[in-house]
mmCIF file of C-alpha atoms in Angstrom:
data_model
loop_
_atom_site.group_PDB
_atom_site.id
_atom_site.type_symbol
_atom_site.label_atom_id
_atom_site.label_comp_id
_atom_site.label_asym_id
_atom_site.label_seq_id
_atom_site.Cartn_x
_atom_site.Cartn_y
_atom_site.Cartn_z
ATOM 1 C CA MET A 30 -15.249 -16.470 2.237
ATOM 2 C CA SER A 31 -11.416 -16.605 3.474
ATOM 3 C CA THR A 32 -10.071 -13.506 4.670
ATOM 4 C CA GLU A 33 -6.590 -14.075 3.599
ATOM 5 C CA PRO A 34 -5.343 -11.584 0.960
ATOM 6 C CA GLU A 35 -5.117 -13.721 -2.611
ATOM 7 C CA PRO A 36 -1.476 -14.473 -3.312
ATOM 8 C CA PRO A 37 -0.162 -12.531 -6.143
ATOM 9 C CA SER A 38 -0.008 -14.190 -9.536
ATOM 10 C CA PRO A 39 3.514 -14.516 -11.056
ATOM 11 C CA GLN A 40 2.868 -12.106 -13.771
ATOM 12 C CA ALA A 41 0.989 -9.348 -11.612
ATOM 13 C CA PRO A 42 2.868 -6.374 -11.460
ATOM 14 C CA ALA A 43 3.940 -5.435 -7.844
ATOM 15 C CA ILE A 44 1.608 -3.487 -5.468
ATOM 16 C CA ASP A 45 3.446 -0.678 -3.599
ATOM 17 C CA PHE A 46 1.607 -0.428 -0.123
ATOM 18 C CA LEU A 47 1.961 0.690 3.243
ATOM 19 C CA GLN A 48 0.025 -0.666 6.451
ATOM 20 C CA ASP A 49 -0.537 -0.021 9.860
ATOM 21 C CA GLU A 50 -1.737 -2.948 11.812
ATOM 22 C CA GLU A 51 -2.416 -1.896 14.873
ATOM 23 C CA SER A 52 -5.510 0.285 13.563
ATOM 24 C CA ASN A 53 -6.206 -2.143 10.703
ATOM 25 C CA CYS A 54 -5.356 0.598 7.865
ATOM 26 C CA TYR A 55 -3.990 -0.438 4.498
ATOM 27 C CA VAL A 56 -3.241 1.659 1.423
ATOM 28 C CA ALA A 57 -1.787 0.630 -2.011
ATOM 29 C CA LEU A 58 -0.828 1.736 -5.658
ATOM 30 C CA THR A 59 -1.027 -0.708 -8.415
ATOM 31 C CA HIS A 60 -0.788 -0.854 -12.345
ATOM 32 C CA ASP A 61 -2.966 -3.503 -12.425
ATOM 33 C CA HIS A 62 -6.693 -4.124 -12.294
ATOM 34 C CA LEU A 63 -8.412 -3.267 -8.893
ATOM 35 C CA ASP A 64 -10.120 -6.072 -7.069
ATOM 36 C CA VAL A 65 -13.158 -5.440 -5.167
ATOM 37 C CA ASN A 66 -13.010 -8.835 -3.233
ATOM 38 C CA SER A 67 -9.566 -8.874 -2.001
ATOM 39 C CA ILE A 68 -10.191 -4.798 -0.852
ATOM 40 C CA MET A 69 -13.194 -5.736 0.919
ATOM 41 C CA ASN A 70 -11.803 -8.880 2.626
ATOM 42 C CA ARG A 71 -9.007 -6.576 4.104
ATOM 43 C CA VAL A 72 -11.315 -4.821 6.256
ATOM 44 C CA LYS A 73 -13.665 -7.694 7.299
ATOM 45 C CA SER A 74 -14.018 -8.172 10.987
ATOM 46 C CA PRO A 75 -16.338 -9.946 13.451
ATOM 47 C CA GLN A 76 -16.979 -6.949 15.015
ATOM 48 C CA ALA A 77 -18.144 -4.842 12.210
ATOM 49 C CA GLY A 78 -21.763 -4.677 11.155
ATOM 50 C CA ALA A 79 -20.924 -2.611 8.177
ATOM 51 C CA ILE A 80 -18.912 -2.588 5.377
ATOM 52 C CA VAL A 81 -19.259 0.407 2.751
ATOM 53 C CA LEU A 82 -17.216 0.063 -0.400
ATOM 54 C CA PHE A 83 -16.669 3.019 -2.904
ATOM 55 C CA ALA A 84 -15.539 2.351 -6.511
ATOM 56 C CA GLY A 85 -14.352 5.280 -8.745
ATOM 57 C CA THR A 86 -14.483 4.582 -12.289
ATOM 58 C CA THR A 87 -13.041 6.698 -15.287
ATOM 59 C CA ARG A 88 -15.606 8.704 -17.088
ATOM 60 C CA ASP A 89 -15.751 8.851 -20.994
ATOM 61 C CA ASN A 90 -16.100 12.725 -21.143
ATOM 62 C CA PHE A 91 -15.291 15.943 -19.101
ATOM 63 C CA ALA A 92 -17.711 18.828 -19.438
ATOM 64 C CA GLY A 93 -19.212 17.028 -22.546
ATOM 65 C CA LYS A 94 -15.786 16.420 -24.127
ATOM 66 C CA GLU A 95 -14.940 12.945 -24.972
ATOM 67 C CA VAL A 96 -12.146 11.310 -23.216
ATOM 68 C CA LYS A 97 -9.850 8.961 -25.268
ATOM 69 C CA ASN A 98 -7.407 8.015 -22.822
ATOM 70 C CA LEU A 99 -6.629 8.727 -19.332
ATOM 71 C CA GLN A 100 -4.021 8.005 -17.314
ATOM 72 C CA TYR A 101 -2.548 8.161 -13.704
ATOM 73 C CA SER A 102 1.160 8.915 -12.337
ATOM 74 C CA SER A 103 2.204 9.036 -9.091
ATOM 75 C CA TYR A 104 4.898 10.161 -6.346
ATOM 76 C CA ASN A 105 4.676 6.730 -4.813
ATOM 77 C CA PRO A 106 6.586 7.252 -1.528
ATOM 78 C CA LEU A 107 4.565 10.525 -0.818
ATOM 79 C CA ALA A 108 1.440 9.440 -1.993
ATOM 80 C CA LEU A 109 1.481 6.387 0.057
ATOM 81 C CA ARG A 110 2.360 8.392 3.276
ATOM 82 C CA SER A 111 -0.378 10.849 2.547
ATOM 83 C CA MET A 112 -2.945 7.734 2.064
ATOM 84 C CA LEU A 113 -1.660 6.192 5.199
ATOM 85 C CA SER A 114 -1.968 9.491 7.344
ATOM 86 C CA ILE A 115 -5.633 10.052 5.512
ATOM 87 C CA THR A 116 -6.723 6.456 6.690
ATOM 88 C CA GLN A 117 -5.461 6.724 10.086
ATOM 89 C CA THR A 118 -6.880 9.875 11.020
ATOM 90 C CA ILE A 119 -10.100 8.738 9.580
ATOM 91 C CA SER A 120 -10.270 5.314 11.386
ATOM 92 C CA GLN A 121 -9.543 6.945 14.629
ATOM 93 C CA LYS A 122 -12.390 9.510 14.221
ATOM 94 C CA HIS A 123 -15.018 7.364 13.259
ATOM 95 C CA SER A 124 -13.728 4.332 15.418
ATOM 96 C CA LEU A 125 -13.371 2.150 12.415
ATOM 97 C CA LYS A 126 -12.486 -1.650 12.402
ATOM 98 C CA GLY A 127 -10.674 -1.294 9.381
ATOM 99 C CA ILE A 128 -10.014 0.942 6.076
ATOM 100 C CA ALA A 129 -8.357 0.212 2.823
ATOM 101 C CA MET A 130 -7.629 2.358 -0.121
ATOM 102 C CA ILE A 131 -6.261 1.455 -3.180
ATOM 103 C CA HIS A 132 -5.369 3.521 -6.550
ATOM 104 C CA ARG A 133 -4.673 2.030 -9.842
ATOM 105 C CA LEU A 134 -1.802 3.928 -11.947
ATOM 106 C CA GLY A 135 -0.915 4.101 -15.569
ATOM 107 C CA VAL A 136 -3.683 3.806 -18.272
ATOM 108 C CA VAL A 137 -7.085 3.180 -16.820
ATOM 109 C CA PRO A 138 -9.443 2.343 -19.642
ATOM 110 C CA VAL A 139 -12.943 4.147 -19.535
ATOM 111 C CA GLY A 140 -15.413 2.522 -17.501
ATOM 112 C CA GLU A 141 -12.730 0.631 -14.941
ATOM 113 C CA GLU A 142 -12.080 1.308 -11.552
ATOM 114 C CA SER A 143 -9.234 3.871 -10.629
ATOM 115 C CA ILE A 144 -9.657 3.960 -6.941
ATOM 116 C CA LEU A 145 -11.395 1.568 -4.373
ATOM 117 C CA ILE A 146 -12.047 2.357 -0.592
ATOM 118 C CA ALA A 147 -13.221 -0.297 2.010
ATOM 119 C CA VAL A 148 -14.521 0.754 5.212
ATOM 120 C CA SER A 149 -15.677 -1.325 8.445
ATOM 121 C CA SER A 150 -17.569 -0.364 11.444
ATOM 122 C CA PRO A 151 -19.629 -1.831 13.862
ATOM 123 C CA HIS A 152 -22.497 0.446 12.738
ATOM 124 C CA ARG A 153 -23.248 1.828 8.925
ATOM 125 C CA LYS A 154 -23.573 5.524 9.740
ATOM 126 C CA ALA A 155 -19.961 5.625 10.809
ATOM 127 C CA ALA A 156 -18.831 3.727 7.731
ATOM 128 C CA TRP A 157 -20.558 5.934 5.065
ATOM 129 C CA LEU A 158 -19.344 8.947 6.709
ATOM 130 C CA ALA A 159 -15.844 7.562 6.887
ATOM 131 C CA GLY A 160 -15.810 6.338 3.289
ATOM 132 C CA GLU A 161 -16.938 9.717 1.954
ATOM 133 C CA GLU A 162 -14.366 11.536 3.937
ATOM 134 C CA ALA A 163 -11.503 9.274 2.748
ATOM 135 C CA LEU A 164 -12.536 9.903 -1.046
ATOM 136 C CA GLU A 165 -12.583 13.693 -0.225
ATOM 137 C CA GLU A 166 -9.450 13.606 1.398
ATOM 138 C CA CYS A 167 -7.453 11.607 -0.938
ATOM 139 C CA LYS A 168 -8.828 13.836 -3.933
ATOM 140 C CA ALA A 169 -7.961 16.971 -2.111
ATOM 141 C CA ARG A 170 -4.233 16.051 -1.099
ATOM 142 C CA VAL A 171 -2.643 12.511 -2.288
ATOM 143 C CA GLU A 172 0.278 13.027 -4.690
ATOM 144 C CA ILE A 173 -1.527 11.453 -7.903
ATOM 145 C CA TRP A 174 -2.185 13.009 -11.071
ATOM 146 C CA LYS A 175 -4.507 12.282 -13.894
ATOM 147 C CA LEU A 176 -3.746 13.133 -17.477
ATOM 148 C CA GLU A 177 -6.592 13.075 -19.923
ATOM 149 C CA GLU A 178 -6.532 12.908 -23.793
ATOM 150 C CA PHE A 179 -9.369 13.900 -25.755
ATOM 151 C CA GLY A 180 -7.874 12.704 -29.187
ATOM 152 C CA GLY A 181 -8.194 16.367 -30.520
ATOM 153 C CA PRO A 182 -5.483 18.441 -31.569
ATOM 154 C CA GLU A 183 -5.074 19.925 -28.018
ATOM 155 C CA GLY A 184 -3.332 17.070 -26.860
ATOM 156 C CA GLY A 185 -3.461 15.755 -23.222
ATOM 157 C CA VAL A 186 -4.711 17.862 -20.165
ATOM 158 C CA TRP A 187 -3.410 17.467 -16.545
ATOM 159 C CA ARG A 188 -6.618 17.508 -14.427
ATOM 160 C CA ALA A 189 -6.616 19.625 -10.903
ATOM 161 C CA ASN A 190 -9.052 18.441 -8.364
ATOM 162 C CA ARG A 191 -9.037 21.652 -6.452
ATOM 163 C CA ASP A 192 -10.665 23.785 -8.796
ATOM 164 C CA GLY A 193 -12.550 21.376 -11.398
ATOM 165 C CA GLY A 194 -11.542 23.391 -14.347
ATOM 166 C CA LEU A 195 -9.179 22.285 -17.199
ATOM 167 C CA GLY A 196 -5.504 21.909 -16.189
ATOM 168 C CA GLU A 197 -2.409 22.702 -17.769
ATOM 169 C CA LYS A 198 -2.159 21.520 -21.602
ATOM 170 C CA VAL A 199 0.645 19.425 -22.409
ATOM 171 C CA GLY A 200 3.017 20.149 -25.200
ATOM 172 C CA MET B 28 9.095 7.435 -10.772
ATOM 173 C CA SER B 29 12.859 6.459 -10.388
ATOM 174 C CA SER B 30 15.394 8.531 -10.503
ATOM 175 C CA SER B 31 19.354 7.613 -10.121
ATOM 176 C CA LYS B 32 21.295 9.138 -7.038
ATOM 177 C CA PRO B 33 22.632 12.434 -7.671
ATOM 178 C CA PRO B 34 26.462 12.849 -8.626
ATOM 179 C CA LYS B 35 28.437 14.564 -5.861
ATOM 180 C CA GLY B 36 27.530 18.350 -5.260
ATOM 181 C CA HIS B 37 24.029 17.846 -6.589
ATOM 182 C CA PHE B 38 20.589 17.156 -5.639
ATOM 183 C CA THR B 39 17.521 15.590 -7.565
ATOM 184 C CA ILE B 40 14.813 17.433 -8.739
ATOM 185 C CA LEU B 41 11.398 15.502 -9.547
ATOM 186 C CA TYR B 42 9.077 16.885 -12.121
ATOM 187 C CA PHE B 43 5.381 15.682 -11.644
ATOM 188 C CA ALA B 44 2.546 16.007 -14.042
ATOM 189 C CA SER B 45 2.517 19.741 -15.608
ATOM 190 C CA ALA B 46 6.213 20.038 -14.402
ATOM 191 C CA GLY B 47 7.245 16.967 -16.375
ATOM 192 C CA SER B 48 5.397 18.047 -19.366
ATOM 193 C CA PHE B 49 6.951 21.702 -19.402
ATOM 194 C CA THR B 50 10.354 20.438 -18.887
ATOM 195 C CA GLY B 51 10.124 17.418 -21.041
ATOM 196 C CA LYS B 52 11.832 15.420 -18.142
ATOM 197 C CA GLN B 53 10.729 13.211 -15.346
ATOM 198 C CA SER B 54 13.738 14.267 -13.238
ATOM 199 C CA GLU B 55 17.210 15.748 -13.394
ATOM 200 C CA HIS B 56 20.144 16.822 -11.019
ATOM 201 C CA LEU B 57 21.045 20.396 -10.204
ATOM 202 C CA ALA B 58 24.051 22.094 -8.250
ATOM 203 C CA ALA B 59 23.789 21.785 -4.500
ATOM 204 C CA PRO B 60 23.788 23.632 -2.151
ATOM 205 C CA LEU B 61 21.047 25.805 -3.349
ATOM 206 C CA PRO B 62 18.935 28.024 -0.880
ATOM 207 C CA LEU B 63 15.267 27.111 -1.278
ATOM 208 C CA ARG B 64 14.361 30.747 -2.210
ATOM 209 C CA LYS B 65 16.721 30.478 -5.456
ATOM 210 C CA LEU B 66 14.959 27.161 -6.540
ATOM 211 C CA PHE B 67 12.153 28.808 -8.707
ATOM 212 C CA GLU B 68 14.306 31.646 -10.181
ATOM 213 C CA THR B 69 17.036 28.797 -11.153
ATOM 214 C CA LEU B 70 14.203 26.600 -12.780
ATOM 215 C CA GLU B 71 12.671 29.803 -14.598
ATOM 216 C CA GLY B 72 16.182 30.556 -15.914
ATOM 217 C CA LYS B 73 16.335 26.990 -17.202
ATOM 218 C CA TYR B 74 12.775 26.915 -18.272
ATOM 219 C CA GLU B 75 11.398 30.280 -19.270
ATOM 220 C CA GLY B 76 7.801 30.505 -18.658
ATOM 221 C CA MET B 77 7.774 27.721 -16.056
ATOM 222 C CA LYS B 78 7.024 29.935 -13.097
ATOM 223 C CA ALA B 79 4.033 31.448 -14.549
ATOM 224 C CA HIS B 80 2.628 28.082 -16.049
ATOM 225 C CA VAL B 81 3.532 25.615 -13.339
ATOM 226 C CA LEU B 82 5.608 26.953 -10.021
ATOM 227 C CA ASP B 83 3.230 29.622 -9.046
ATOM 228 C CA HIS B 84 0.542 27.052 -8.350
ATOM 229 C CA SER B 85 2.869 24.171 -7.119
ATOM 230 C CA LEU B 86 3.951 23.035 -3.834
ATOM 231 C CA VAL B 87 7.735 21.928 -3.113
ATOM 232 C CA THR B 88 8.809 18.917 -0.975
ATOM 233 C CA ILE B 89 12.329 18.092 0.197
ATOM 234 C CA ASN B 90 13.062 14.354 1.117
ATOM 235 C CA LEU B 91 9.109 13.731 1.254
ATOM 236 C CA ASN B 92 8.502 16.851 3.503
ATOM 237 C CA TYR B 93 6.489 19.805 2.349
ATOM 238 C CA VAL B 94 8.425 23.130 2.571
ATOM 239 C CA ASP B 95 7.234 26.892 2.622
ATOM 240 C CA MET B 96 8.637 28.665 -0.321
ATOM 241 C CA PRO B 97 10.035 32.136 0.734
ATOM 242 C CA GLU B 98 8.632 35.261 -1.040
ATOM 243 C CA PRO B 99 10.641 36.045 -3.609
ATOM 244 C CA GLY B 100 12.975 39.092 -3.017
ATOM 245 C CA GLN B 101 11.925 38.978 0.788
ATOM 246 C CA GLU B 102 14.999 39.541 2.684
ATOM 247 C CA GLN B 103 15.555 37.498 6.017
ATOM 248 C CA GLU B 104 14.158 39.503 8.833
ATOM 249 C CA GLU B 105 15.819 39.522 12.295
ATOM 250 C CA GLY B 106 14.807 36.651 14.423
ATOM 251 C CA GLU B 107 13.558 34.673 11.535
ATOM 252 C CA LYS B 108 14.462 30.955 11.463
ATOM 253 C CA GLU B 109 17.415 29.708 9.389
ATOM 254 C CA PRO B 110 16.511 29.895 5.596
ATOM 255 C CA VAL B 111 16.081 26.265 4.011
ATOM 256 C CA VAL B 112 18.947 25.210 1.748
ATOM 257 C CA ILE B 113 18.866 22.256 -0.585
ATOM 258 C CA LYS B 114 21.692 20.168 0.302
ATOM 259 C CA GLU B 115 23.838 17.761 -1.914
ATOM 260 C CA GLY B 116 21.787 14.376 -2.147
ATOM 261 C CA ASP B 117 18.395 15.729 -1.239
ATOM 262 C CA GLU B 118 15.168 14.837 -3.318
ATOM 263 C CA VAL B 119 13.157 17.880 -4.188
ATOM 264 C CA ALA B 120 9.678 17.736 -6.006
ATOM 265 C CA ILE B 121 7.524 20.039 -7.698
ATOM 266 C CA ILE B 122 4.094 19.143 -6.719
ATOM 267 C CA PRO B 123 1.259 20.656 -9.155
ATOM 268 C CA PRO B 124 -2.385 20.404 -7.817
ATOM 269 C CA VAL B 125 -3.291 16.779 -7.299
ATOM 270 C CA SER B 126 -6.019 14.759 -9.371
ATOM 271 C CA SER B 127 -6.537 11.609 -8.050
ATOM 272 C CA GLY B 128 -9.772 9.533 -7.616
#
């Protein structure tokens, strides 16, 4: 399999990204579908014996309430800066060979991926730990917001990760 | 989110998530300079109830850097560092609790 990233197709929306080539950290935001192979290819290395891939997918309910529609918005320049800082810190801590994190924005249909994180390291233990830490750090502080619409009279709700409770109602 | 460059004597403020829902706007231009400690009362004056509903659990950035919001009504004490002032052309953002993943 080639390690080259796939060339963007002409109709694909632009990917907003930042990278640190020295530590092989790559972070990105896109309105398009997420592609597992291309994010895995970004961290492949002949020195890595393990790649851990996390795929976060959108659920059809929150606390038993049916979610009809779900969308993400972001403060792109700040979110990318935070994502790069998280990946750089984790890469150094676990001596990774590579780490890549991409988050989807806009409407994400239920069951599709909203985030992919790929991590490579010489041995699997560090890759497992780094993958989990990267996700938890991202959820705690990256400037991205999820709006869930339940289809009922109450409208949409901005989710807040930090308390797991219902966020601010819209309108 | 895109926002046009602010006119002379103004800064840009970006409203994300619940801040955008509450104000009905994604961004606008406000008069500069504005001391940071006056920001929340300025917004509360424009959007009644915003402080309790949004601002009290949000963070604030100026030009992509997080800033500490001074306690309301707290006077500057001797030897304290210079109070932060939002300047013309700055980009300020209201950052409600995040929810990626």
